[in-house]
Amino acid sequence: MKITRNPKEIHQPVAPYVHQIEITGPQKWLTLSGQIGMDKDGTIPEDSIAQLKIALENIRKNLESANMEVQDLTKLVFYLVGEMNAEQRKQIIGDFLGQHLPCTTLMYVVALAAPSIKVEVDAWACQEM
């Protein structure tokens, strides 16, 4: 069972996320390596917004290959390099998640694995059995 919570003892979330998700009982966990904005053919667009869209789509494809869906995500960690339009970022993430609110962390970093990579997203998912 998954129970989402925003404890009254701390501040409300500052964006669309939930502070905690408690998981009990039998479940299937999926842990993904960081997903980058690279197309299947190896192409990485220069634009960080385009990379974010592709990285999230790569997460969706990973979930589908494990017979899971976006609603099974429990945690996302976004690593961003350089400037990114915050409103566009929020819209893209919102479109991807819909009404689902996993736990999230977003951080700006100096660099990722290669100079062309401006976005990487870690993801964890859990499905009740």
JSON list of C-alpha atoms in Angstrom, two decimals, residues 9-101:
[
{"chain": "A", "resi": 9, "resn": "GLU", "atom": "CA", "xyz": [4.60, 19.82, 11.40]},
{"chain": "A", "resi": 10, "resn": "ILE", "atom": "CA", "xyz": [6.55, 21.08, 8.35]},
{"chain": "A", "resi": 11, "resn": "HIS", "atom": "CA", "xyz": [5.92, 23.55, 5.53]},
{"chain": "A", "resi": 12, "resn": "GLN", "atom": "CA", "xyz": [3.63, 22.73, 2.63]},
{"chain": "A", "resi": 13, "resn": "PRO", "atom": "CA", "xyz": [5.38, 21.58, -0.57]},
{"chain": "A", "resi": 14, "resn": "VAL", "atom": "CA", "xyz": [6.73, 24.50, -2.59]},
{"chain": "A", "resi": 15, "resn": "ALA", "atom": "CA", "xyz": [5.90, 22.86, -5.93]},
{"chain": "A", "resi": 16, "resn": "PRO", "atom": "CA", "xyz": [3.78, 19.94, -7.16]},
{"chain": "A", "resi": 17, "resn": "TYR", "atom": "CA", "xyz": [5.22, 17.11, -5.07]},
{"chain": "A", "resi": 18, "resn": "VAL", "atom": "CA", "xyz": [4.52, 15.31, -1.82]},
{"chain": "A", "resi": 19, "resn": "HIS", "atom": "CA", "xyz": [6.91, 15.24, 1.17]},
{"chain": "A", "resi": 20, "resn": "GLN", "atom": "CA", "xyz": [6.70, 11.51, 1.77]},
{"chain": "A", "resi": 21, "resn": "ILE", "atom": "CA", "xyz": [5.34, 8.23, 0.48]},
{"chain": "A", "resi": 22, "resn": "GLU", "atom": "CA", "xyz": [5.06, 5.31, 2.87]},
{"chain": "A", "resi": 23, "resn": "ILE", "atom": "CA", "xyz": [5.02, 1.86, 1.28]},
{"chain": "A", "resi": 24, "resn": "THR", "atom": "CA", "xyz": [3.94, -1.29, 3.10]},
{"chain": "A", "resi": 25, "resn": "GLY", "atom": "CA", "xyz": [2.99, -4.80, 2.05]},
{"chain": "A", "resi": 26, "resn": "PRO", "atom": "CA", "xyz": [4.04, -6.83, -0.99]},
{"chain": "A", "resi": 27, "resn": "GLN", "atom": "CA", "xyz": [5.29, -4.70, -3.86]},
{"chain": "A", "resi": 28, "resn": "LYS", "atom": "CA", "xyz": [7.52, -4.58, -6.91]},
{"chain": "A", "resi": 29, "resn": "TRP", "atom": "CA", "xyz": [10.25, -1.91, -6.97]},
{"chain": "A", "resi": 30, "resn": "LEU", "atom": "CA", "xyz": [11.90, -0.48, -10.07]},
{"chain": "A", "resi": 31, "resn": "THR", "atom": "CA", "xyz": [15.07, 1.60, -9.77]},
{"chain": "A", "resi": 32, "resn": "LEU", "atom": "CA", "xyz": [16.24, 3.40, -12.89]},
{"chain": "A", "resi": 33, "resn": "SER", "atom": "CA", "xyz": [19.66, 4.67, -13.81]},
{"chain": "A", "resi": 34, "resn": "GLY", "atom": "CA", "xyz": [19.71, 8.39, -14.51]},
{"chain": "A", "resi": 35, "resn": "GLN", "atom": "CA", "xyz": [17.82, 9.03, -17.74]},
{"chain": "A", "resi": 36, "resn": "ILE", "atom": "CA", "xyz": [19.22, 11.67, -20.07]},
{"chain": "A", "resi": 37, "resn": "GLY", "atom": "CA", "xyz": [17.76, 13.58, -22.99]},
{"chain": "A", "resi": 38, "resn": "MET", "atom": "CA", "xyz": [19.12, 11.21, -25.63]},
{"chain": "A", "resi": 39, "resn": "ASP", "atom": "CA", "xyz": [16.94, 9.80, -28.42]},
{"chain": "A", "resi": 40, "resn": "LYS", "atom": "CA", "xyz": [17.14, 6.10, -29.33]},
{"chain": "A", "resi": 41, "resn": "ASP", "atom": "CA", "xyz": [19.42, 6.96, -32.27]},
{"chain": "A", "resi": 42, "resn": "GLY", "atom": "CA", "xyz": [21.92, 8.63, -29.89]},
{"chain": "A", "resi": 43, "resn": "THR", "atom": "CA", "xyz": [20.94, 12.21, -30.73]},
{"chain": "A", "resi": 44, "resn": "ILE", "atom": "CA", "xyz": [21.08, 14.75, -27.90]},
{"chain": "A", "resi": 45, "resn": "PRO", "atom": "CA", "xyz": [19.41, 18.09, -28.68]},
{"chain": "A", "resi": 46, "resn": "GLU", "atom": "CA", "xyz": [21.29, 21.22, -27.60]},
{"chain": "A", "resi": 47, "resn": "ASP", "atom": "CA", "xyz": [18.20, 22.72, -25.90]},
{"chain": "A", "resi": 48, "resn": "SER", "atom": "CA", "xyz": [17.78, 21.72, -22.24]},
{"chain": "A", "resi": 49, "resn": "ILE", "atom": "CA", "xyz": [13.96, 21.85, -22.48]},
{"chain": "A", "resi": 50, "resn": "ALA", "atom": "CA", "xyz": [14.06, 19.36, -25.36]},
{"chain": "A", "resi": 51, "resn": "GLN", "atom": "CA", "xyz": [16.42, 17.18, -23.31]},
{"chain": "A", "resi": 52, "resn": "LEU", "atom": "CA", "xyz": [14.01, 17.25, -20.36]},
{"chain": "A", "resi": 53, "resn": "LYS", "atom": "CA", "xyz": [11.12, 16.09, -22.55]},
{"chain": "A", "resi": 54, "resn": "ILE", "atom": "CA", "xyz": [13.18, 13.20, -23.92]},
{"chain": "A", "resi": 55, "resn": "ALA", "atom": "CA", "xyz": [14.51, 12.19, -20.47]},
{"chain": "A", "resi": 56, "resn": "LEU", "atom": "CA", "xyz": [10.96, 12.00, -19.12]},
{"chain": "A", "resi": 57, "resn": "GLU", "atom": "CA", "xyz": [9.81, 10.04, -22.16]},
{"chain": "A", "resi": 58, "resn": "ASN", "atom": "CA", "xyz": [12.73, 7.63, -21.55]},
{"chain": "A", "resi": 59, "resn": "ILE", "atom": "CA", "xyz": [11.44, 7.18, -17.99]},
{"chain": "A", "resi": 60, "resn": "ARG", "atom": "CA", "xyz": [7.96, 6.44, -19.34]},
{"chain": "A", "resi": 61, "resn": "LYS", "atom": "CA", "xyz": [9.39, 3.84, -21.75]},
{"chain": "A", "resi": 62, "resn": "ASN", "atom": "CA", "xyz": [11.36, 2.21, -18.91]},
{"chain": "A", "resi": 63, "resn": "LEU", "atom": "CA", "xyz": [8.20, 2.05, -16.79]},
{"chain": "A", "resi": 64, "resn": "GLU", "atom": "CA", "xyz": [6.20, 0.52, -19.65]},
{"chain": "A", "resi": 65, "resn": "SER", "atom": "CA", "xyz": [8.89, -2.13, -20.23]},
{"chain": "A", "resi": 66, "resn": "ALA", "atom": "CA", "xyz": [8.39, -3.17, -16.57]},
{"chain": "A", "resi": 67, "resn": "ASN", "atom": "CA", "xyz": [4.57, -3.10, -16.91]},
{"chain": "A", "resi": 68, "resn": "MET", "atom": "CA", "xyz": [4.41, 0.02, -14.76]},
{"chain": "A", "resi": 69, "resn": "GLU", "atom": "CA", "xyz": [3.13, 3.55, -15.32]},
{"chain": "A", "resi": 70, "resn": "VAL", "atom": "CA", "xyz": [3.82, 7.12, -14.25]},
{"chain": "A", "resi": 71, "resn": "GLN", "atom": "CA", "xyz": [1.46, 6.70, -11.27]},
{"chain": "A", "resi": 72, "resn": "ASP", "atom": "CA", "xyz": [3.88, 4.12, -9.87]},
{"chain": "A", "resi": 73, "resn": "LEU", "atom": "CA", "xyz": [6.71, 6.67, -9.54]},
{"chain": "A", "resi": 74, "resn": "THR", "atom": "CA", "xyz": [7.64, 7.35, -5.92]},
{"chain": "A", "resi": 75, "resn": "LYS", "atom": "CA", "xyz": [10.71, 9.60, -6.37]},
{"chain": "A", "resi": 76, "resn": "LEU", "atom": "CA", "xyz": [12.25, 11.77, -9.09]},
{"chain": "A", "resi": 77, "resn": "VAL", "atom": "CA", "xyz": [15.57, 13.61, -8.83]},
{"chain": "A", "resi": 78, "resn": "PHE", "atom": "CA", "xyz": [16.28, 16.21, -11.51]},
{"chain": "A", "resi": 79, "resn": "TYR", "atom": "CA", "xyz": [19.87, 17.26, -12.24]},
{"chain": "A", "resi": 80, "resn": "LEU", "atom": "CA", "xyz": [20.12, 20.35, -14.46]},
{"chain": "A", "resi": 81, "resn": "VAL", "atom": "CA", "xyz": [23.13, 22.12, -15.94]},
{"chain": "A", "resi": 82, "resn": "GLY", "atom": "CA", "xyz": [22.86, 25.79, -16.88]},
{"chain": "A", "resi": 83, "resn": "GLU", "atom": "CA", "xyz": [19.81, 27.98, -17.31]},
{"chain": "A", "resi": 84, "resn": "MET", "atom": "CA", "xyz": [16.36, 26.52, -17.96]},
{"chain": "A", "resi": 85, "resn": "ASN", "atom": "CA", "xyz": [13.07, 28.40, -18.20]},
{"chain": "A", "resi": 86, "resn": "ALA", "atom": "CA", "xyz": [11.31, 27.56, -14.92]},
{"chain": "A", "resi": 87, "resn": "GLU", "atom": "CA", "xyz": [7.77, 27.95, -16.30]},
{"chain": "A", "resi": 88, "resn": "GLN", "atom": "CA", "xyz": [8.50, 25.66, -19.25]},
{"chain": "A", "resi": 89, "resn": "ARG", "atom": "CA", "xyz": [10.16, 23.15, -16.90]},
{"chain": "A", "resi": 90, "resn": "LYS", "atom": "CA", "xyz": [7.12, 23.13, -14.60]},
{"chain": "A", "resi": 91, "resn": "GLN", "atom": "CA", "xyz": [4.75, 22.71, -17.56]},
{"chain": "A", "resi": 92, "resn": "ILE", "atom": "CA", "xyz": [6.71, 19.77, -19.01]},
{"chain": "A", "resi": 93, "resn": "ILE", "atom": "CA", "xyz": [6.98, 18.00, -15.66]},
{"chain": "A", "resi": 94, "resn": "GLY", "atom": "CA", "xyz": [3.30, 18.71, -14.94]},
{"chain": "A", "resi": 95, "resn": "ASP", "atom": "CA", "xyz": [2.25, 17.31, -18.31]},
{"chain": "A", "resi": 96, "resn": "PHE", "atom": "CA", "xyz": [4.33, 14.19, -17.67]},
{"chain": "A", "resi": 97, "resn": "LEU", "atom": "CA", "xyz": [3.01, 13.58, -14.13]},
{"chain": "A", "resi": 98, "resn": "GLY", "atom": "CA", "xyz": [-0.60, 14.69, -14.62]},
{"chain": "A", "resi": 99, "resn": "GLN", "atom": "CA", "xyz": [-2.28, 14.56, -11.20]},
{"chain": "A", "resi": 100, "resn": "HIS", "atom": "CA", "xyz": [0.36, 12.20, -9.75]},
{"chain": "A", "resi": 101, "resn": "LEU", "atom": "CA", "xyz": [2.65, 13.73, -7.11]}
]
